[in-house]
C-alpha positions as a LaTeX table, in Angstrom:
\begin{tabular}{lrrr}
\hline
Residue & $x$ (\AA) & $y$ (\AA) & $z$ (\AA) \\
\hline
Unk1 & 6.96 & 5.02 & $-3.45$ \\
Unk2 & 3.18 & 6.00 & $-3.12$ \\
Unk3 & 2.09 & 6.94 & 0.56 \\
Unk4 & $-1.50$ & 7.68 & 1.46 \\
Unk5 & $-1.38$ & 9.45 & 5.06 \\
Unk6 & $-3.49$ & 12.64 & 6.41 \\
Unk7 & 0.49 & 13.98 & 7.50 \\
Unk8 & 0.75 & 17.26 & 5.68 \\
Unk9 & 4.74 & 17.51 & 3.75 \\
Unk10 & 6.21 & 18.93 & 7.02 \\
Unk11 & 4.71 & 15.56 & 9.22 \\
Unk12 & 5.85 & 13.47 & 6.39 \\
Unk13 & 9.30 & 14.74 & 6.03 \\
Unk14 & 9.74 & 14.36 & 9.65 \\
Unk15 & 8.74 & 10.58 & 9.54 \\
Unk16 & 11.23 & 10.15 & 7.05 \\
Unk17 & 14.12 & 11.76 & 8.63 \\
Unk18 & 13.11 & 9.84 & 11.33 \\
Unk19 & 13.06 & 6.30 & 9.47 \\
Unk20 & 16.51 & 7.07 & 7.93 \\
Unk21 & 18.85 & 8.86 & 9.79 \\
Unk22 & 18.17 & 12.21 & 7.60 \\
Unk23 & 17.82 & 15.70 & 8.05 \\
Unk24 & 15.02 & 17.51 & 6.78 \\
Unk25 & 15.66 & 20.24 & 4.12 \\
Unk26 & 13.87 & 23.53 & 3.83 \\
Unk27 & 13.81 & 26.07 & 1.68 \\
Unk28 & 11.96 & 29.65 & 2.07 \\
Unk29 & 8.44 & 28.52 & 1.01 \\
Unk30 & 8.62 & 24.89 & 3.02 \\
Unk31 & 10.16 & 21.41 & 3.06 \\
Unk32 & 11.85 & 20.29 & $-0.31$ \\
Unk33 & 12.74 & 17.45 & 0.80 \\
Unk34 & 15.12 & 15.04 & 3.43 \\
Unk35 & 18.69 & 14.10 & 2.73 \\
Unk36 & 21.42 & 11.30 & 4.64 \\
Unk37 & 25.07 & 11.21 & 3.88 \\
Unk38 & 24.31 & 9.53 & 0.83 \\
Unk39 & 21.47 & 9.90 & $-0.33$ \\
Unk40 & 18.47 & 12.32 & $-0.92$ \\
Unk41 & 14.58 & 11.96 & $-0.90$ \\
Unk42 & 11.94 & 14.32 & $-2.78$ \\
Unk43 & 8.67 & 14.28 & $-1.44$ \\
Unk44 & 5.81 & 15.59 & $-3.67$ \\
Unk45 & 2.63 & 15.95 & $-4.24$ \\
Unk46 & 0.85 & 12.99 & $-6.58$ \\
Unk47 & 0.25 & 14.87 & $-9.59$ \\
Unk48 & $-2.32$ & 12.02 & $-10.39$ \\
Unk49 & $-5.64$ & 12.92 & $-9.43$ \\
Unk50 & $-8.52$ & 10.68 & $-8.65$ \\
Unk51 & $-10.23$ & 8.82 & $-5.53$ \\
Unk52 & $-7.55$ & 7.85 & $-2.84$ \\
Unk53 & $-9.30$ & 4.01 & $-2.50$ \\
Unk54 & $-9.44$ & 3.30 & $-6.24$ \\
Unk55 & $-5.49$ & 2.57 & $-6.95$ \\
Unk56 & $-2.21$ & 3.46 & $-5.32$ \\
Unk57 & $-1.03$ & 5.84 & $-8.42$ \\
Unk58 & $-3.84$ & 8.27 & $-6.86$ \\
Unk59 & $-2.71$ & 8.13 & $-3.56$ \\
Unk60 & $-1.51$ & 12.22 & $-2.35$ \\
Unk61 & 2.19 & 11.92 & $-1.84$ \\
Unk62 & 5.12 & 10.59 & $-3.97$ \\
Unk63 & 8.34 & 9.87 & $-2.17$ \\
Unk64 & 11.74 & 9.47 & $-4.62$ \\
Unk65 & 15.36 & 7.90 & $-2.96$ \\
Unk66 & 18.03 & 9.33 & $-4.96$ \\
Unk67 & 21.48 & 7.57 & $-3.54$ \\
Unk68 & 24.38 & 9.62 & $-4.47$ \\
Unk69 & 26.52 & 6.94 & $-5.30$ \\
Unk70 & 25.95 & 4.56 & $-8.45$ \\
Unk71 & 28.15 & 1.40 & $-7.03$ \\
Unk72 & 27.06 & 1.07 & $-3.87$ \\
Unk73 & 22.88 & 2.28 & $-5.37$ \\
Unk74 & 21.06 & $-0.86$ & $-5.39$ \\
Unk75 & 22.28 & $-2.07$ & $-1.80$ \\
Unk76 & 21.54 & 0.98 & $-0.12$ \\
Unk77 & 18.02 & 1.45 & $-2.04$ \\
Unk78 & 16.79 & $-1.78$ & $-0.69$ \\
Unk79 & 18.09 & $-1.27$ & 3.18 \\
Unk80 & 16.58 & 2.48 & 3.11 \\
Unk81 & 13.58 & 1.95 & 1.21 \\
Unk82 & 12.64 & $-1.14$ & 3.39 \\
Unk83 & 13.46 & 0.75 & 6.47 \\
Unk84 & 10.82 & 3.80 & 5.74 \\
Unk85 & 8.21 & 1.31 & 4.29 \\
Unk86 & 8.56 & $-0.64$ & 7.37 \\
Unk87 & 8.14 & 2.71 & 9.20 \\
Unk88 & 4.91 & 4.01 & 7.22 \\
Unk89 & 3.40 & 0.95 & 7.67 \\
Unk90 & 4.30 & 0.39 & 11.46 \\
Unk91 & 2.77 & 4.31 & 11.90 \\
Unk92 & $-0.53$ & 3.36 & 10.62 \\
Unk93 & 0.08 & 4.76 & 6.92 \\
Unk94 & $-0.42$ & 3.31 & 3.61 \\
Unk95 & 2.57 & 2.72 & 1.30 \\
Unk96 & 3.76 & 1.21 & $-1.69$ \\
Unk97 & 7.01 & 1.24 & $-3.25$ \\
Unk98 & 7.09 & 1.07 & $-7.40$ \\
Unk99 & 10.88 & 0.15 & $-8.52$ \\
Unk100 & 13.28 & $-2.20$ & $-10.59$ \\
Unk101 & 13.94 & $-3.52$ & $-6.89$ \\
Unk102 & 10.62 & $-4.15$ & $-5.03$ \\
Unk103 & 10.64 & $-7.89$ & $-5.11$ \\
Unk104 & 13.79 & $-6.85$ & $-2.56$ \\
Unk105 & 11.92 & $-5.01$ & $-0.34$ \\
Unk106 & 9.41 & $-6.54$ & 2.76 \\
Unk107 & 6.28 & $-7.52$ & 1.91 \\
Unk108 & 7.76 & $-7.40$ & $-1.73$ \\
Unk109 & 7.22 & $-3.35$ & $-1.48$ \\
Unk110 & 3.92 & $-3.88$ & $-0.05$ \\
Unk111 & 2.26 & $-6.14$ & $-2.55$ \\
Unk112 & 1.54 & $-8.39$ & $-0.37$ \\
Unk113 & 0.19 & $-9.48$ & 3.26 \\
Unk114 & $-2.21$ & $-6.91$ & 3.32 \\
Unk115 & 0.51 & $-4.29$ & 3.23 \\
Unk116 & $-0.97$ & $-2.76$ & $-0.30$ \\
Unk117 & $-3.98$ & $-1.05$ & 1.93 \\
Unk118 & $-2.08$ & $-0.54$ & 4.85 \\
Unk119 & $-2.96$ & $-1.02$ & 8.27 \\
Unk120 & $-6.76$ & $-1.48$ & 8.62 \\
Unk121 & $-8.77$ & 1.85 & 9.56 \\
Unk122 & $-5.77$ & 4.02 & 8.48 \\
Unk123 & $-5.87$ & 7.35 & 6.90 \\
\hline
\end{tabular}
């Protein structure tokens, strides 16, 4: 998933633990990332640099959903991935999820109903 927000890690991480029923992880030099019973989520920073607007594989933040458990992956993808895309959007944020599965998710993982820019005016 590729969010464009002005949150910094710490606001993001939040939001997610938030949306999912997780618990943010730390580490000495910040947030690593936010993990459920399971499953796990990385947030990073987008390598991929370039202007915000043009494309959403230069928007700042990358968020990964690891589930834990192979058999029961693809159902619990969907329902958790749909649930913090439905959050990010419903906060004002940009988002748009990349995966084998995103024809699944609302909005088909934001590529459409105007869910690929977001919410209009948002940062």
């Amino acid at each position: 998933m590729y969010v464009r927000t002005g949150f910094t890690k710490d606001e993001l991480a939040f939001l997610v633990a938030m949306a999912l029923g997780g618990t943010v992880q730390r580490a000495a030099w910040g947030v690593i990332g936010v993990s459920g019973e399971s499953w796990e989520v990385t947030l990073s920073a987008n390598p991929v640099t370039g202007e915000p607007d043009d494309d959403f594989v230069n928007w700042p933040w990358q968020i990964e959903y690891e589930p834990e458990s192979v058999p029961t992956a693809a159902g619990a993808a969907v329902r958790d991935m749909g649930a913090l895309l439905e959050a990010l959007w419903a906060a004002g944020h940009w988002a748009v999820a990349a995966c084998d599965y995103e024809h699944l998710l609302p909005n088909s993982g934001g590529w459409h109903a105007g869910r690929y820019l977001g919410q209009p005016g948002a940062v």
